[in-house]
Amino acid sequence: MEEKTVSSIGADVEITGTVTSGGSLHLAGKLDGTLACGGDAVLLEGSVVKGDVNAESVGLAGKIDGNVTARNRIAMKSSAIVNGDIKAKSLSVEDGVTFVGRCEVGPAVGA
């Protein structure tokens, strides 16, 4: 059985540029650029992304100014602030989310 890699970027880290991960990534810091994950991307509360995110599934609890594309699911927590378009096969949104943008959700979207 293949183990999945999970990487973390701490709250005290600020990155400018493209972050690419073959596995999953948990982000607590700041990213000014693109995030591309082969696995899941989890933007923790307090995280800030200025750029696009592309991953298998995306958990959003921080702030993103950019587009989010998930091949599977996007889950927006109540603390999430999203300014951009989202695309996924499925979507869950908690009460309290701030979302300004377009949304495409359906079985053919993430394919």
mmCIF file of N, CA, C and O in Angstrom, residues 26-27 41-47 57-64 68 73-83 86 90-100:
data_model
loop_
_atom_site.group_PDB
_atom_site.id
_atom_site.type_symbol
_atom_site.label_atom_id
_atom_site.label_comp_id
_atom_site.label_asym_id
_atom_site.label_seq_id
_atom_site.Cartn_x
_atom_site.Cartn_y
_atom_site.Cartn_z
ATOM 1 N N HIS A 26 -0.908 21.137 3.808
ATOM 2 C CA HIS A 26 -1.639 21.948 4.776
ATOM 3 C C HIS A 26 -0.932 23.288 4.861
ATOM 4 O O HIS A 26 0.261 23.342 5.163
ATOM 5 N N LEU A 27 -1.661 24.376 4.598
ATOM 6 C CA LEU A 27 -1.087 25.711 4.575
ATOM 7 C C LEU A 27 -1.661 26.551 5.705
ATOM 8 O O LEU A 27 -2.875 26.744 5.786
ATOM 9 N N ALA A 41 -5.459 19.883 -0.731
ATOM 10 C CA ALA A 41 -4.933 21.141 -0.215
ATOM 11 C C ALA A 41 -5.851 21.596 0.906
ATOM 12 O O ALA A 41 -7.068 21.657 0.725
ATOM 13 N N VAL A 42 -5.270 21.918 2.059
ATOM 14 C CA VAL A 42 -6.042 22.399 3.194
ATOM 15 C C VAL A 42 -5.489 23.774 3.568
ATOM 16 O O VAL A 42 -4.341 23.894 3.981
ATOM 17 N N LEU A 43 -6.305 24.809 3.368
ATOM 18 C CA LEU A 43 -5.939 26.179 3.727
ATOM 19 C C LEU A 43 -6.541 26.465 5.091
ATOM 20 O O LEU A 43 -7.750 26.647 5.223
ATOM 21 N N LEU A 44 -5.694 26.434 6.099
ATOM 22 C CA LEU A 44 -6.144 26.550 7.473
ATOM 23 C C LEU A 44 -6.563 27.975 7.817
ATOM 24 O O LEU A 44 -6.207 28.924 7.110
ATOM 25 N N GLU A 45 -7.299 28.110 8.907
ATOM 26 C CA GLU A 45 -7.736 29.429 9.351
ATOM 27 C C GLU A 45 -6.510 30.309 9.593
ATOM 28 O O GLU A 45 -5.534 29.867 10.200
ATOM 29 N N GLY A 46 -6.533 31.527 9.058
ATOM 30 C CA GLY A 46 -5.397 32.432 9.173
ATOM 31 C C GLY A 46 -4.484 32.420 7.957
ATOM 32 O O GLY A 46 -3.662 33.300 7.783
ATOM 33 N N SER A 47 -4.628 31.415 7.099
ATOM 34 C CA SER A 47 -3.807 31.355 5.888
ATOM 35 C C SER A 47 -4.322 32.361 4.866
ATOM 36 O O SER A 47 -5.495 32.719 4.867
ATOM 37 N N SER A 57 -8.821 17.578 -3.663
ATOM 38 C CA SER A 57 -9.890 18.182 -2.865
ATOM 39 C C SER A 57 -9.298 19.381 -2.143
ATOM 40 O O SER A 57 -8.097 19.406 -1.870
ATOM 41 N N VAL A 58 -10.143 20.365 -1.822
ATOM 42 C CA VAL A 58 -9.645 21.587 -1.176
ATOM 43 C C VAL A 58 -10.516 21.887 0.038
ATOM 44 O O VAL A 58 -11.743 21.955 -0.068
ATOM 45 N N GLY A 59 -9.862 22.062 1.177
ATOM 46 C CA GLY A 59 -10.527 22.523 2.390
ATOM 47 C C GLY A 59 -10.138 23.972 2.614
ATOM 48 O O GLY A 59 -8.950 24.296 2.646
ATOM 49 N N LEU A 60 -11.119 24.850 2.733
ATOM 50 C CA LEU A 60 -10.858 26.291 2.857
ATOM 51 C C LEU A 60 -11.353 26.811 4.197
ATOM 52 O O LEU A 60 -12.546 26.761 4.479
ATOM 53 N N ALA A 61 -10.415 27.319 4.991
ATOM 54 C CA ALA A 61 -10.788 27.991 6.231
ATOM 55 C C ALA A 61 -10.123 29.361 6.320
ATOM 56 O O ALA A 61 -10.445 30.144 7.188
ATOM 57 N N GLY A 62 -9.211 29.639 5.385
ATOM 58 C CA GLY A 62 -8.498 30.912 5.354
ATOM 59 C C GLY A 62 -9.042 31.821 4.273
ATOM 60 O O GLY A 62 -10.199 31.705 3.864
ATOM 61 N N LYS A 63 -8.165 32.724 3.772
ATOM 62 C CA LYS A 63 -8.561 33.691 2.753
ATOM 63 C C LYS A 63 -7.841 33.372 1.452
ATOM 64 O O LYS A 63 -6.645 33.098 1.453
ATOM 65 N N ILE A 64 -8.581 33.432 0.339
ATOM 66 C CA ILE A 64 -7.984 33.247 -0.974
ATOM 67 C C ILE A 64 -8.512 34.286 -1.946
ATOM 68 O O ILE A 64 -9.720 34.516 -2.019
ATOM 69 N N VAL A 68 -10.213 28.532 -7.454
ATOM 70 C CA VAL A 68 -9.987 27.234 -6.819
ATOM 71 C C VAL A 68 -10.601 26.155 -7.697
ATOM 72 O O VAL A 68 -11.791 26.203 -8.006
ATOM 73 N N ARG A 73 -13.659 17.540 -4.448
ATOM 74 C CA ARG A 73 -14.546 18.275 -3.541
ATOM 75 C C ARG A 73 -13.898 19.557 -3.022
ATOM 76 O O ARG A 73 -12.702 19.602 -2.788
ATOM 77 N N ILE A 74 -14.729 20.571 -2.806
ATOM 78 C CA ILE A 74 -14.326 21.783 -2.094
ATOM 79 C C ILE A 74 -15.204 21.893 -0.851
ATOM 80 O O ILE A 74 -16.429 21.787 -0.943
ATOM 81 N N ALA A 75 -14.569 22.092 0.299
ATOM 82 C CA ALA A 75 -15.291 22.270 1.562
ATOM 83 C C ALA A 75 -14.893 23.622 2.139
ATOM 84 O O ALA A 75 -13.731 23.838 2.478
ATOM 85 N N MET A 76 -15.871 24.545 2.218
ATOM 86 C CA MET A 76 -15.615 25.877 2.763
ATOM 87 C C MET A 76 -16.106 25.937 4.202
ATOM 88 O O MET A 76 -17.291 25.738 4.473
ATOM 89 N N LYS A 77 -15.180 26.217 5.113
ATOM 90 C CA LYS A 77 -15.511 26.373 6.529
ATOM 91 C C LYS A 77 -16.012 27.792 6.790
ATOM 92 O O LYS A 77 -15.793 28.697 5.995
ATOM 93 N N SER A 78 -16.645 28.005 7.913
ATOM 94 C CA SER A 78 -17.293 29.285 8.217
ATOM 95 C C SER A 78 -16.330 30.470 8.193
ATOM 96 O O SER A 78 -16.730 31.589 7.900
ATOM 97 N N SER A 79 -15.049 30.248 8.444
ATOM 98 C CA SER A 79 -14.056 31.329 8.473
ATOM 99 C C SER A 79 -13.505 31.667 7.084
ATOM 100 O O SER A 79 -12.741 32.626 6.948
ATOM 101 N N ALA A 80 -13.878 30.907 6.055
ATOM 102 C CA ALA A 80 -13.322 31.096 4.711
ATOM 103 C C ALA A 80 -13.776 32.405 4.071
ATOM 104 O O ALA A 80 -14.932 32.801 4.190
ATOM 105 N N ILE A 81 -12.819 33.054 3.375
ATOM 106 C CA ILE A 81 -13.095 34.234 2.559
ATOM 107 C C ILE A 81 -12.539 33.928 1.175
ATOM 108 O O ILE A 81 -11.326 33.774 1.015
ATOM 109 N N VAL A 82 -13.422 33.824 0.186
ATOM 110 C CA VAL A 82 -13.022 33.433 -1.166
ATOM 111 C C VAL A 82 -13.443 34.513 -2.153
ATOM 112 O O VAL A 82 -14.627 34.814 -2.281
ATOM 113 N N ASN A 83 -12.452 35.095 -2.829
ATOM 114 C CA ASN A 83 -12.689 36.073 -3.884
ATOM 115 C C ASN A 83 -12.147 35.475 -5.172
ATOM 116 O O ASN A 83 -10.967 35.619 -5.492
ATOM 117 N N ILE A 86 -14.829 29.106 -8.340
ATOM 118 C CA ILE A 86 -14.552 27.757 -7.854
ATOM 119 C C ILE A 86 -15.172 26.731 -8.800
ATOM 120 O O ILE A 86 -16.235 26.962 -9.376
ATOM 121 N N SER A 90 -18.066 18.322 -6.173
ATOM 122 C CA SER A 90 -19.022 18.543 -5.083
ATOM 123 C C SER A 90 -18.545 19.700 -4.220
ATOM 124 O O SER A 90 -17.359 20.042 -4.198
ATOM 125 N N LEU A 91 -19.488 20.311 -3.491
ATOM 126 C CA LEU A 91 -19.208 21.513 -2.707
ATOM 127 C C LEU A 91 -19.997 21.481 -1.413
ATOM 128 O O LEU A 91 -21.184 21.140 -1.406
ATOM 129 N N SER A 92 -19.315 21.852 -0.319
ATOM 130 C CA SER A 92 -20.024 22.077 0.941
ATOM 131 C C SER A 92 -19.623 23.457 1.462
ATOM 132 O O SER A 92 -18.460 23.859 1.366
ATOM 133 N N VAL A 93 -20.617 24.189 1.978
ATOM 134 C CA VAL A 93 -20.401 25.560 2.439
ATOM 135 C C VAL A 93 -21.052 25.713 3.815
ATOM 136 O O VAL A 93 -22.254 25.520 3.953
ATOM 137 N N GLU A 94 -20.245 26.065 4.807
ATOM 138 C CA GLU A 94 -20.775 26.321 6.143
ATOM 139 C C GLU A 94 -21.353 27.729 6.213
ATOM 140 O O GLU A 94 -20.942 28.622 5.467
ATOM 141 N N ASP A 95 -22.268 27.926 7.122
ATOM 142 C CA ASP A 95 -22.834 29.247 7.377
ATOM 143 C C ASP A 95 -21.724 30.184 7.828
ATOM 144 O O ASP A 95 -20.894 29.821 8.660
ATOM 145 N N GLY A 96 -21.665 31.384 7.255
ATOM 146 C CA GLY A 96 -20.667 32.371 7.634
ATOM 147 C C GLY A 96 -19.588 32.597 6.593
ATOM 148 O O GLY A 96 -18.799 33.532 6.699
ATOM 149 N N VAL A 97 -19.521 31.757 5.572
ATOM 150 C CA VAL A 97 -18.521 31.897 4.511
ATOM 151 C C VAL A 97 -18.757 33.184 3.725
ATOM 152 O O VAL A 97 -19.897 33.556 3.461
ATOM 153 N N THR A 98 -17.659 33.857 3.350
ATOM 154 C CA THR A 98 -17.732 34.979 2.415
ATOM 155 C C THR A 98 -17.226 34.471 1.076
ATOM 156 O O THR A 98 -16.092 34.013 0.978
ATOM 157 N N PHE A 99 -18.080 34.529 0.048
ATOM 158 C CA PHE A 99 -17.717 34.032 -1.278
ATOM 159 C C PHE A 99 -18.196 35.010 -2.337
ATOM 160 O O PHE A 99 -19.382 35.286 -2.433
ATOM 161 N N VAL A 100 -17.246 35.551 -3.125
ATOM 162 C CA VAL A 100 -17.564 36.449 -4.223
ATOM 163 C C VAL A 100 -16.927 35.856 -5.470
ATOM 164 O O VAL A 100 -15.704 35.813 -5.589
#
